[in-house]
Amino acid sequence: MDLNIVFMGTPEFAVPSLDMLIAEGYNVVGVVTQPDKPQGRKKVLTPTPVKAAAERHGLPVFQPVKLRDPESVARLAKWKPDLIVTAAFGQILPKAVLDMPVRGCVNVHGSLLPKYRGGAPIQRSIINGESVTGVTLMFMAEGLDTGDMISRVEVPITDEDTSGTMFVKLSDAGSKLLQAEMPRLIAGETTAVPQDEAEASYARNLTREDEKIDWNRTSRELYNQIRGLVPFSGAFTMWDEQVFKVWAAANPNQIGASETGAKGQAEPGTVLQLNASGIEVQTGDGSLWLTEVQPAGKKAMKAADFGRGGTLKPGTVLR
């Protein structure tokens, strides 16, 4: 049965799922993605990764500002979708769209639902120090990631993973999960189970406040925070009343006690030393070695290289 499939997605996370549908010969009649946005210092209008992928495949693309607008719903309906597949689309589907396809709307979500519903599940799983996450394939409902679950797969988070590496791992896992279920979705033979609301948690979108380093926290918490913000925004602290970004730190679990500051030895945020290992900063329970930083107005660089410049001195307190 050659059903009409509409794919909805925006970031690189969604591209493997779209590529898989095309490679497997499914009848993707159109792609919906977010509008192009200005990127970089020159604010060049840039297509989303999903739009770029759709154009490579010669697929028609629709980029509504608001999918819930009646005009957008009407345009989508012209594709006569039998199944809608979404992956990190970035807009909530209105009931008119959810009710449109006979085989329903399914979503590739980057967490083990019902945990980490919402827009930033991958980043927050790392920030919160989780050792495992995964992907859930689910039917979509009117609530935020509340629909019945079709299947799930677990993916470990290593100590060296960042949001960037986990996006790649989970997008690949998601495409494989979708690939395995597609024959049943097409045939209308998919089974699903409700989510346990008692286990639900939410991963709200990240804000500027989530990027701010609080040096009173533990070294491990700060390490997780930095990893969870890379490669997108990075974490930041304030030095000399200017933003001082942190893009990487050494794993505190791999540093011996003799190499770290002792709790109470200095005020949290105090620069303890600068050497070939980077910049050591006092935390709430010891210290953290910063290994890649970005001073205001400059490019990101190795902390050891920055330290050799001599502008940041031991005893300086980062806020």
PDB file of C-alpha atoms in Angstrom:
ATOM      1  CA  MET A   1       0.000   0.000   0.000  1.00  0.00           C
ATOM      2  CA  ASP A   2       1.657   3.219  -1.210  1.00  0.00           C
ATOM      3  CA  LEU A   3       0.639   5.655   1.511  1.00  0.00           C
ATOM      4  CA  ASN A   4       1.354   9.371   1.407  1.00  0.00           C
ATOM      5  CA  ILE A   5       3.883  10.282   4.092  1.00  0.00           C
ATOM      6  CA  VAL A   6       4.610  13.821   5.267  1.00  0.00           C
ATOM      7  CA  PHE A   7       7.818  14.334   7.224  1.00  0.00           C
ATOM      8  CA  MET A   8       8.222  17.143   9.762  1.00  0.00           C
ATOM      9  CA  GLY A   9      11.569  18.044  11.296  1.00  0.00           C
ATOM     10  CA  THR A  10      14.066  20.852  11.610  1.00  0.00           C
ATOM     11  CA  PRO A  11      17.598  20.179  13.002  1.00  0.00           C
ATOM     12  CA  GLU A  12      20.299  17.709  12.009  1.00  0.00           C
ATOM     13  CA  PHE A  13      18.779  15.238  14.510  1.00  0.00           C
ATOM     14  CA  ALA A  14      15.870  14.663  12.107  1.00  0.00           C
ATOM     15  CA  VAL A  15      17.869  14.199   8.896  1.00  0.00           C
ATOM     16  CA  PRO A  16      18.777  10.481   9.312  1.00  0.00           C
ATOM     17  CA  SER A  17      15.082   9.612   9.737  1.00  0.00           C
ATOM     18  CA  LEU A  18      14.154  11.484   6.543  1.00  0.00           C
ATOM     19  CA  ASP A  19      17.076   9.955   4.641  1.00  0.00           C
ATOM     20  CA  MET A  20      16.012   6.496   5.808  1.00  0.00           C
ATOM     21  CA  LEU A  21      12.433   6.944   4.561  1.00  0.00           C
ATOM     22  CA  ILE A  22      13.722   7.947   1.133  1.00  0.00           C
ATOM     23  CA  ALA A  23      16.313   5.152   1.007  1.00  0.00           C
ATOM     24  CA  GLU A  24      13.663   2.584   1.939  1.00  0.00           C
ATOM     25  CA  GLY A  25      11.417   3.760  -0.891  1.00  0.00           C
ATOM     26  CA  TYR A  26       8.549   5.184   1.153  1.00  0.00           C
ATOM     27  CA  ASN A  27       6.307   7.717  -0.575  1.00  0.00           C
ATOM     28  CA  VAL A  28       7.320  10.981   1.109  1.00  0.00           C
ATOM     29  CA  VAL A  29       5.086  13.555  -0.584  1.00  0.00           C
ATOM     30  CA  GLY A  30       6.334  16.610   1.288  1.00  0.00           C
ATOM     31  CA  VAL A  31       8.477  17.971   4.104  1.00  0.00           C
ATOM     32  CA  VAL A  32       7.508  20.555   6.729  1.00  0.00           C
ATOM     33  CA  THR A  33      10.251  22.427   8.561  1.00  0.00           C
ATOM     34  CA  GLN A  34      10.826  25.700  10.373  1.00  0.00           C
ATOM     35  CA  PRO A  35      11.439  28.935   8.417  1.00  0.00           C
ATOM     36  CA  ASP A  36      14.982  29.838   7.403  1.00  0.00           C
ATOM     37  CA  LYS A  37      16.812  31.825  10.097  1.00  0.00           C
ATOM     38  CA  PRO A  38      19.736  34.269  10.093  1.00  0.00           C
ATOM     39  CA  GLN A  39      22.997  32.596  11.104  1.00  0.00           C
ATOM     40  CA  GLY A  40      26.419  33.887  12.113  1.00  0.00           C
ATOM     41  CA  ARG A  41      27.708  37.397  12.579  1.00  0.00           C
ATOM     42  CA  LYS A  42      26.616  38.398   9.084  1.00  0.00           C
ATOM     43  CA  LYS A  43      23.091  37.064   9.752  1.00  0.00           C
ATOM     44  CA  VAL A  44      22.959  35.085   6.516  1.00  0.00           C
ATOM     45  CA  LEU A  45      19.513  33.537   5.977  1.00  0.00           C
ATOM     46  CA  THR A  46      20.168  29.803   6.277  1.00  0.00           C
ATOM     47  CA  PRO A  47      17.892  26.828   5.552  1.00  0.00           C
ATOM     48  CA  THR A  48      17.303  24.232   8.254  1.00  0.00           C
ATOM     49  CA  PRO A  49      19.236  20.955   7.916  1.00  0.00           C
ATOM     50  CA  VAL A  50      15.953  19.176   7.113  1.00  0.00           C
ATOM     51  CA  LYS A  51      15.154  21.653   4.332  1.00  0.00           C
ATOM     52  CA  ALA A  52      18.608  21.122   2.858  1.00  0.00           C
ATOM     53  CA  ALA A  53      18.095  17.351   2.986  1.00  0.00           C
ATOM     54  CA  ALA A  54      14.633  17.604   1.425  1.00  0.00           C
ATOM     55  CA  GLU A  55      15.984  19.700  -1.426  1.00  0.00           C
ATOM     56  CA  ARG A  56      18.736  17.130  -2.029  1.00  0.00           C
ATOM     57  CA  HIS A  57      15.983  14.542  -2.441  1.00  0.00           C
ATOM     58  CA  GLY A  58      13.900  16.824  -4.665  1.00  0.00           C
ATOM     59  CA  LEU A  59      11.008  16.963  -2.202  1.00  0.00           C
ATOM     60  CA  PRO A  60       8.577  19.883  -1.863  1.00  0.00           C
ATOM     61  CA  VAL A  61       9.133  21.899   1.318  1.00  0.00           C
ATOM     62  CA  PHE A  62       6.642  23.884   3.402  1.00  0.00           C
ATOM     63  CA  GLN A  63       7.943  26.288   6.089  1.00  0.00           C
ATOM     64  CA  PRO A  64       5.018  27.676   8.089  1.00  0.00           C
ATOM     65  CA  VAL A  65       5.632  30.302  10.738  1.00  0.00           C
ATOM     66  CA  LYS A  66       2.687  28.803  12.641  1.00  0.00           C
ATOM     67  CA  LEU A  67       1.431  25.379  11.624  1.00  0.00           C
ATOM     68  CA  ARG A  68      -1.766  25.920  13.610  1.00  0.00           C
ATOM     69  CA  ASP A  69      -2.914  28.755  11.329  1.00  0.00           C
ATOM     70  CA  PRO A  70      -5.896  27.653   9.200  1.00  0.00           C
ATOM     71  CA  GLU A  71      -4.010  28.544   6.017  1.00  0.00           C
ATOM     72  CA  SER A  72      -1.129  26.274   7.028  1.00  0.00           C
ATOM     73  CA  VAL A  73      -3.458  23.403   7.888  1.00  0.00           C
ATOM     74  CA  ALA A  74      -5.225  23.802   4.543  1.00  0.00           C
ATOM     75  CA  ARG A  75      -1.936  23.726   2.637  1.00  0.00           C
ATOM     76  CA  LEU A  76      -0.798  20.615   4.502  1.00  0.00           C
ATOM     77  CA  ALA A  77      -4.112  18.914   3.749  1.00  0.00           C
ATOM     78  CA  LYS A  78      -3.458  19.242  -0.002  1.00  0.00           C
ATOM     79  CA  TRP A  79      -0.718  16.635   0.365  1.00  0.00           C
ATOM     80  CA  LYS A  80      -3.391  14.182   1.649  1.00  0.00           C
ATOM     81  CA  PRO A  81      -1.101  12.582   4.226  1.00  0.00           C
ATOM     82  CA  ASP A  82      -1.891   9.038   5.360  1.00  0.00           C
ATOM     83  CA  LEU A  83       0.935   9.138   7.914  1.00  0.00           C
ATOM     84  CA  ILE A  84       2.857  12.051   9.413  1.00  0.00           C
ATOM     85  CA  VAL A  85       6.337  11.395  10.834  1.00  0.00           C
ATOM     86  CA  THR A  86       7.957  14.062  13.003  1.00  0.00           C
ATOM     87  CA  ALA A  87      11.407  14.400  14.570  1.00  0.00           C
ATOM     88  CA  ALA A  88      12.353  17.569  16.463  1.00  0.00           C
ATOM     89  CA  PHE A  89      10.041  19.706  14.342  1.00  0.00           C
ATOM     90  CA  GLY A  90       9.847  22.509  16.895  1.00  0.00           C
ATOM     91  CA  GLN A  91       6.120  23.325  16.773  1.00  0.00           C
ATOM     92  CA  ILE A  92       3.162  21.720  18.504  1.00  0.00           C
ATOM     93  CA  LEU A  93       0.829  20.031  16.048  1.00  0.00           C
ATOM     94  CA  PRO A  94      -2.781  21.271  16.352  1.00  0.00           C
ATOM     95  CA  LYS A  95      -5.663  18.818  16.616  1.00  0.00           C
ATOM     96  CA  ALA A  96      -6.641  19.503  12.999  1.00  0.00           C
ATOM     97  CA  VAL A  97      -3.267  18.132  11.897  1.00  0.00           C
ATOM     98  CA  LEU A  98      -3.186  15.270  14.404  1.00  0.00           C
ATOM     99  CA  ASP A  99      -6.567  14.079  13.091  1.00  0.00           C
ATOM    100  CA  MET A 100      -5.586  14.407   9.423  1.00  0.00           C
ATOM    101  CA  PRO A 101      -3.696  11.161   8.604  1.00  0.00           C
ATOM    102  CA  VAL A 102      -5.518   7.824   8.776  1.00  0.00           C
ATOM    103  CA  ARG A 103      -2.389   6.116  10.190  1.00  0.00           C
ATOM    104  CA  GLY A 104      -1.814   8.898  12.714  1.00  0.00           C
ATOM    105  CA  CYS A 105       1.147  11.097  13.579  1.00  0.00           C
ATOM    106  CA  VAL A 106       4.269   9.510  15.032  1.00  0.00           C
ATOM    107  CA  ASN A 107       7.210  11.251  16.662  1.00  0.00           C
ATOM    108  CA  VAL A 108      10.866  10.271  17.105  1.00  0.00           C
ATOM    109  CA  HIS A 109      11.640  11.730  20.548  1.00  0.00           C
ATOM    110  CA  GLY A 110      15.144  11.921  22.032  1.00  0.00           C
ATOM    111  CA  SER A 111      14.475  10.493  25.490  1.00  0.00           C
ATOM    112  CA  LEU A 112      13.094   7.465  27.270  1.00  0.00           C
ATOM    113  CA  LEU A 113       9.560   8.683  27.755  1.00  0.00           C
ATOM    114  CA  PRO A 114       7.789   9.550  29.945  1.00  0.00           C
ATOM    115  CA  LYS A 115      11.020  11.091  31.267  1.00  0.00           C
ATOM    116  CA  TYR A 116      12.302  14.280  29.652  1.00  0.00           C
ATOM    117  CA  ARG A 117       9.268  15.347  27.690  1.00  0.00           C
ATOM    118  CA  GLY A 118       9.732  18.675  25.946  1.00  0.00           C
ATOM    119  CA  GLY A 119      12.179  20.579  23.786  1.00  0.00           C
ATOM    120  CA  ALA A 120      15.618  19.903  25.307  1.00  0.00           C
ATOM    121  CA  PRO A 121      15.680  16.252  26.419  1.00  0.00           C
ATOM    122  CA  ILE A 122      19.190  15.475  25.200  1.00  0.00           C
ATOM    123  CA  GLN A 123      20.839  18.524  26.739  1.00  0.00           C
ATOM    124  CA  ARG A 124      19.062  18.161  30.065  1.00  0.00           C
ATOM    125  CA  SER A 125      19.805  14.451  30.385  1.00  0.00           C
ATOM    126  CA  ILE A 126      23.523  15.295  30.242  1.00  0.00           C
ATOM    127  CA  ILE A 127      23.233  18.364  32.483  1.00  0.00           C
ATOM    128  CA  ASN A 128      21.412  16.223  35.054  1.00  0.00           C
ATOM    129  CA  GLY A 129      24.158  13.593  35.022  1.00  0.00           C
ATOM    130  CA  GLU A 130      22.176  10.721  33.504  1.00  0.00           C
ATOM    131  CA  SER A 131      24.193   7.672  32.458  1.00  0.00           C
ATOM    132  CA  VAL A 132      21.607   6.431  29.971  1.00  0.00           C
ATOM    133  CA  THR A 133      19.026   7.998  27.698  1.00  0.00           C
ATOM    134  CA  GLY A 134      17.427   6.803  24.491  1.00  0.00           C
ATOM    135  CA  VAL A 135      14.801   7.318  21.830  1.00  0.00           C
ATOM    136  CA  THR A 136      11.058   6.745  21.996  1.00  0.00           C
ATOM    137  CA  LEU A 137       8.828   6.287  18.957  1.00  0.00           C
ATOM    138  CA  MET A 138       5.352   7.431  19.930  1.00  0.00           C
ATOM    139  CA  PHE A 139       1.961   8.361  18.577  1.00  0.00           C
ATOM    140  CA  MET A 140       1.377  12.082  18.973  1.00  0.00           C
ATOM    141  CA  ALA A 141      -1.422  13.507  21.117  1.00  0.00           C
ATOM    142  CA  GLU A 142      -2.508  17.028  22.026  1.00  0.00           C
ATOM    143  CA  GLY A 143      -0.314  17.143  25.143  1.00  0.00           C
ATOM    144  CA  LEU A 144       3.441  17.753  25.108  1.00  0.00           C
ATOM    145  CA  ASP A 145       5.000  14.358  24.283  1.00  0.00           C
ATOM    146  CA  THR A 146       2.179  12.569  26.101  1.00  0.00           C
ATOM    147  CA  GLY A 147       1.110  10.103  23.404  1.00  0.00           C
ATOM    148  CA  ASP A 148       1.181   6.316  23.575  1.00  0.00           C
ATOM    149  CA  MET A 149       4.608   4.723  23.129  1.00  0.00           C
ATOM    150  CA  ILE A 150       5.265   2.383  20.210  1.00  0.00           C
ATOM    151  CA  SER A 151       8.850   1.357  20.986  1.00  0.00           C
ATOM    152  CA  ARG A 152      11.981   2.563  22.790  1.00  0.00           C
ATOM    153  CA  VAL A 153      15.711   1.964  22.652  1.00  0.00           C
ATOM    154  CA  GLU A 154      18.309   2.805  25.311  1.00  0.00           C
ATOM    155  CA  VAL A 155      21.553   4.606  24.477  1.00  0.00           C
ATOM    156  CA  PRO A 156      24.326   4.980  27.108  1.00  0.00           C
ATOM    157  CA  ILE A 157      25.790   8.393  27.918  1.00  0.00           C
ATOM    158  CA  THR A 158      29.541   8.193  28.537  1.00  0.00           C
ATOM    159  CA  ASP A 159      31.456  10.645  30.699  1.00  0.00           C
ATOM    160  CA  GLU A 160      33.020  12.143  27.584  1.00  0.00           C
ATOM    161  CA  ASP A 161      29.780  12.629  25.644  1.00  0.00           C
ATOM    162  CA  THR A 162      28.458  16.110  24.914  1.00  0.00           C
ATOM    163  CA  SER A 163      25.076  17.123  23.572  1.00  0.00           C
ATOM    164  CA  GLY A 164      26.710  17.157  20.154  1.00  0.00           C
ATOM    165  CA  THR A 165      27.872  13.542  20.295  1.00  0.00           C
ATOM    166  CA  MET A 166      24.576  12.394  21.813  1.00  0.00           C
ATOM    167  CA  PHE A 167      22.565  14.133  19.093  1.00  0.00           C
ATOM    168  CA  VAL A 168      24.454  12.039  16.537  1.00  0.00           C
ATOM    169  CA  LYS A 169      24.019   8.780  18.481  1.00  0.00           C
ATOM    170  CA  LEU A 170      20.333   9.367  19.180  1.00  0.00           C
ATOM    171  CA  SER A 171      19.465  10.541  15.680  1.00  0.00           C
ATOM    172  CA  ASP A 172      20.988   7.335  14.304  1.00  0.00           C
ATOM    173  CA  ALA A 173      19.173   5.226  16.918  1.00  0.00           C
ATOM    174  CA  GLY A 174      15.927   7.054  16.124  1.00  0.00           C
ATOM    175  CA  SER A 175      16.148   6.388  12.397  1.00  0.00           C
ATOM    176  CA  LYS A 176      16.756   2.690  13.039  1.00  0.00           C
ATOM    177  CA  LEU A 177      13.822   2.534  15.471  1.00  0.00           C
ATOM    178  CA  LEU A 178      11.570   4.187  12.897  1.00  0.00           C
ATOM    179  CA  GLN A 179      12.856   1.900  10.156  1.00  0.00           C
ATOM    180  CA  ALA A 180      11.968  -1.189  12.169  1.00  0.00           C
ATOM    181  CA  GLU A 181       8.428   0.007  12.853  1.00  0.00           C
ATOM    182  CA  MET A 182       7.532   1.464   9.442  1.00  0.00           C
ATOM    183  CA  PRO A 183       6.088  -1.748   7.920  1.00  0.00           C
ATOM    184  CA  ARG A 184       3.622  -2.055  10.829  1.00  0.00           C
ATOM    185  CA  LEU A 185       2.783   1.653  10.698  1.00  0.00           C
ATOM    186  CA  ILE A 186       2.025   1.394   6.975  1.00  0.00           C
ATOM    187  CA  ALA A 187      -0.102  -1.714   7.537  1.00  0.00           C
ATOM    188  CA  GLY A 188      -1.955  -0.174  10.471  1.00  0.00           C
ATOM    189  CA  GLU A 189      -0.795  -2.993  12.759  1.00  0.00           C
ATOM    190  CA  THR A 190       1.217  -0.988  15.270  1.00  0.00           C
ATOM    191  CA  THR A 191       0.607  -1.521  18.973  1.00  0.00           C
ATOM    192  CA  ALA A 192       1.306   1.131  21.604  1.00  0.00           C
ATOM    193  CA  VAL A 193       1.153   1.489  25.374  1.00  0.00           C
ATOM    194  CA  PRO A 194       0.173   4.540  27.450  1.00  0.00           C
ATOM    195  CA  GLN A 195       2.824   6.480  29.331  1.00  0.00           C
ATOM    196  CA  ASP A 196       2.956   6.298  33.116  1.00  0.00           C
ATOM    197  CA  GLU A 197       2.153   9.852  34.210  1.00  0.00           C
ATOM    198  CA  ALA A 198       3.670   9.186  37.636  1.00  0.00           C
ATOM    199  CA  GLU A 199       7.086   8.822  35.950  1.00  0.00           C
ATOM    200  CA  ALA A 200       6.787  11.927  33.774  1.00  0.00           C
ATOM    201  CA  SER A 201       9.360  14.717  33.822  1.00  0.00           C
ATOM    202  CA  TYR A 202       9.915  17.715  31.569  1.00  0.00           C
ATOM    203  CA  ALA A 203      12.954  19.060  29.724  1.00  0.00           C
ATOM    204  CA  ARG A 204      12.090  22.702  29.158  1.00  0.00           C
ATOM    205  CA  ASN A 205      13.973  24.642  26.524  1.00  0.00           C
ATOM    206  CA  LEU A 206      17.284  26.078  27.678  1.00  0.00           C
ATOM    207  CA  THR A 207      17.561  29.720  28.675  1.00  0.00           C
ATOM    208  CA  ARG A 208      20.457  32.104  29.224  1.00  0.00           C
ATOM    209  CA  GLU A 209      20.234  31.335  32.939  1.00  0.00           C
ATOM    210  CA  ASP A 210      20.939  27.655  32.244  1.00  0.00           C
ATOM    211  CA  GLU A 211      24.228  28.675  30.620  1.00  0.00           C
ATOM    212  CA  LYS A 212      25.495  30.677  33.624  1.00  0.00           C
ATOM    213  CA  ILE A 213      28.095  28.900  35.761  1.00  0.00           C
ATOM    214  CA  ASP A 214      27.509  28.924  39.519  1.00  0.00           C
ATOM    215  CA  TRP A 215      30.919  28.101  40.973  1.00  0.00           C
ATOM    216  CA  ASN A 216      29.320  27.094  44.304  1.00  0.00           C
ATOM    217  CA  ARG A 217      28.105  23.898  42.654  1.00  0.00           C
ATOM    218  CA  THR A 218      30.191  20.712  42.630  1.00  0.00           C
ATOM    219  CA  SER A 219      32.884  20.085  40.052  1.00  0.00           C
ATOM    220  CA  ARG A 220      30.890  17.192  38.654  1.00  0.00           C
ATOM    221  CA  GLU A 221      27.709  19.270  38.291  1.00  0.00           C
ATOM    222  CA  LEU A 222      29.629  21.977  36.449  1.00  0.00           C
ATOM    223  CA  TYR A 223      31.331  19.438  34.198  1.00  0.00           C
ATOM    224  CA  ASN A 224      27.923  18.015  33.283  1.00  0.00           C
ATOM    225  CA  GLN A 225      26.529  21.506  32.669  1.00  0.00           C
ATOM    226  CA  ILE A 226      29.345  22.375  30.264  1.00  0.00           C
ATOM    227  CA  ARG A 227      29.008  19.070  28.369  1.00  0.00           C
ATOM    228  CA  GLY A 228      25.257  19.552  28.081  1.00  0.00           C
ATOM    229  CA  LEU A 229      25.677  22.970  26.453  1.00  0.00           C
ATOM    230  CA  VAL A 230      28.288  21.943  23.868  1.00  0.00           C
ATOM    231  CA  PRO A 231      28.400  22.568  20.928  1.00  0.00           C
ATOM    232  CA  PHE A 232      25.396  24.883  20.895  1.00  0.00           C
ATOM    233  CA  SER A 233      25.739  27.766  23.334  1.00  0.00           C
ATOM    234  CA  GLY A 234      28.533  26.812  25.708  1.00  0.00           C
ATOM    235  CA  ALA A 235      28.530  27.774  29.390  1.00  0.00           C
ATOM    236  CA  PHE A 236      29.710  31.144  30.601  1.00  0.00           C
ATOM    237  CA  THR A 237      31.016  32.997  33.614  1.00  0.00           C
ATOM    238  CA  MET A 238      31.866  36.670  34.098  1.00  0.00           C
ATOM    239  CA  TRP A 239      35.444  37.947  34.123  1.00  0.00           C
ATOM    240  CA  ASP A 240      36.228  41.641  34.375  1.00  0.00           C
ATOM    241  CA  GLU A 241      32.508  42.349  33.798  1.00  0.00           C
ATOM    242  CA  GLN A 242      32.577  40.574  30.451  1.00  0.00           C
ATOM    243  CA  VAL A 243      31.270  37.195  29.314  1.00  0.00           C
ATOM    244  CA  PHE A 244      33.933  34.489  29.478  1.00  0.00           C
ATOM    245  CA  LYS A 245      32.706  31.341  27.728  1.00  0.00           C
ATOM    246  CA  VAL A 246      33.693  27.818  28.654  1.00  0.00           C
ATOM    247  CA  TRP A 247      33.527  25.173  25.928  1.00  0.00           C
ATOM    248  CA  ALA A 248      35.282  22.244  27.601  1.00  0.00           C
ATOM    249  CA  ALA A 249      36.567  21.052  30.967  1.00  0.00           C
ATOM    250  CA  ALA A 250      38.514  18.051  32.206  1.00  0.00           C
ATOM    251  CA  ASN A 251      36.519  15.181  33.681  1.00  0.00           C
ATOM    252  CA  PRO A 252      36.853  15.685  37.467  1.00  0.00           C
ATOM    253  CA  ASN A 253      36.533  11.918  38.005  1.00  0.00           C
ATOM    254  CA  GLN A 254      39.836  11.420  36.170  1.00  0.00           C
ATOM    255  CA  ILE A 255      41.840  13.928  38.225  1.00  0.00           C
ATOM    256  CA  GLY A 256      43.583  12.900  41.413  1.00  0.00           C
ATOM    257  CA  ALA A 257      42.904  14.672  44.706  1.00  0.00           C
ATOM    258  CA  SER A 258      46.400  16.134  44.728  1.00  0.00           C
ATOM    259  CA  GLU A 259      45.648  17.966  41.488  1.00  0.00           C
ATOM    260  CA  THR A 260      42.490  19.698  42.697  1.00  0.00           C
ATOM    261  CA  GLY A 261      41.764  22.471  45.113  1.00  0.00           C
ATOM    262  CA  ALA A 262      40.428  21.616  48.550  1.00  0.00           C
ATOM    263  CA  LYS A 263      36.973  22.734  49.607  1.00  0.00           C
ATOM    264  CA  GLY A 264      37.121  25.967  51.553  1.00  0.00           C
ATOM    265  CA  GLN A 265      40.669  26.751  50.461  1.00  0.00           C
ATOM    266  CA  ALA A 266      39.505  29.620  48.263  1.00  0.00           C
ATOM    267  CA  GLU A 267      36.272  31.334  47.325  1.00  0.00           C
ATOM    268  CA  PRO A 268      34.374  29.396  44.625  1.00  0.00           C
ATOM    269  CA  GLY A 269      35.221  30.908  41.248  1.00  0.00           C
ATOM    270  CA  THR A 270      38.807  31.715  42.222  1.00  0.00           C
ATOM    271  CA  VAL A 271      41.432  30.966  39.568  1.00  0.00           C
ATOM    272  CA  LEU A 272      43.921  28.710  41.362  1.00  0.00           C
ATOM    273  CA  GLN A 273      46.515  28.215  38.643  1.00  0.00           C
ATOM    274  CA  LEU A 274      47.121  28.350  34.890  1.00  0.00           C
ATOM    275  CA  ASN A 275      49.425  25.851  33.212  1.00  0.00           C
ATOM    276  CA  ALA A 276      49.678  23.333  30.372  1.00  0.00           C
ATOM    277  CA  SER A 277      46.614  21.515  31.723  1.00  0.00           C
ATOM    278  CA  GLY A 278      44.432  24.622  31.413  1.00  0.00           C
ATOM    279  CA  ILE A 279      42.853  26.872  34.024  1.00  0.00           C
ATOM    280  CA  GLU A 280      42.044  25.476  37.464  1.00  0.00           C
ATOM    281  CA  VAL A 281      39.075  27.136  39.169  1.00  0.00           C
ATOM    282  CA  GLN A 282      37.787  26.577  42.688  1.00  0.00           C
ATOM    283  CA  THR A 283      34.313  25.007  42.892  1.00  0.00           C
ATOM    284  CA  GLY A 284      31.976  24.209  45.760  1.00  0.00           C
ATOM    285  CA  ASP A 285      33.669  20.895  46.509  1.00  0.00           C
ATOM    286  CA  GLY A 286      37.126  21.108  44.953  1.00  0.00           C
ATOM    287  CA  SER A 287      38.164  22.464  41.583  1.00  0.00           C
ATOM    288  CA  LEU A 288      37.533  22.142  37.865  1.00  0.00           C
ATOM    289  CA  TRP A 289      40.094  22.372  35.060  1.00  0.00           C
ATOM    290  CA  LEU A 290      38.847  24.445  32.116  1.00  0.00           C
ATOM    291  CA  THR A 291      40.401  23.197  28.882  1.00  0.00           C
ATOM    292  CA  GLU A 292      38.738  25.326  26.189  1.00  0.00           C
ATOM    293  CA  VAL A 293      37.583  28.917  26.699  1.00  0.00           C
ATOM    294  CA  GLN A 294      36.487  31.958  24.731  1.00  0.00           C
ATOM    295  CA  PRO A 295      37.185  35.461  26.031  1.00  0.00           C
ATOM    296  CA  ALA A 296      34.820  38.250  24.966  1.00  0.00           C
ATOM    297  CA  GLY A 297      35.420  39.324  21.377  1.00  0.00           C
ATOM    298  CA  LYS A 298      37.745  36.425  20.564  1.00  0.00           C
ATOM    299  CA  LYS A 299      37.517  32.944  19.110  1.00  0.00           C
ATOM    300  CA  ALA A 300      37.412  29.811  21.228  1.00  0.00           C
ATOM    301  CA  MET A 301      40.882  28.542  22.142  1.00  0.00           C
ATOM    302  CA  LYS A 302      42.702  26.021  24.289  1.00  0.00           C
ATOM    303  CA  ALA A 303      42.709  27.252  27.883  1.00  0.00           C
ATOM    304  CA  ALA A 304      46.435  26.489  28.112  1.00  0.00           C
ATOM    305  CA  ASP A 305      47.110  28.813  25.170  1.00  0.00           C
ATOM    306  CA  PHE A 306      44.950  31.532  26.676  1.00  0.00           C
ATOM    307  CA  GLY A 307      46.684  31.149  30.039  1.00  0.00           C
ATOM    308  CA  ARG A 308      50.076  31.825  28.494  1.00  0.00           C
ATOM    309  CA  GLY A 309      48.856  35.305  27.521  1.00  0.00           C
ATOM    310  CA  GLY A 310      49.082  36.362  31.158  1.00  0.00           C
ATOM    311  CA  THR A 311      45.920  38.452  31.211  1.00  0.00           C
ATOM    312  CA  LEU A 312      44.121  36.122  33.632  1.00  0.00           C
ATOM    313  CA  LYS A 313      45.963  35.837  36.940  1.00  0.00           C
ATOM    314  CA  PRO A 314      45.778  33.323  39.801  1.00  0.00           C
ATOM    315  CA  GLY A 315      43.585  34.778  42.522  1.00  0.00           C
ATOM    316  CA  THR A 316      41.107  36.307  40.046  1.00  0.00           C
ATOM    317  CA  VAL A 317      37.535  35.478  41.005  1.00  0.00           C
ATOM    318  CA  LEU A 318      35.182  34.511  38.189  1.00  0.00           C
ATOM    319  CA  ARG A 319      31.565  35.402  38.922  1.00  0.00           C
TER     320      ARG A 319
END
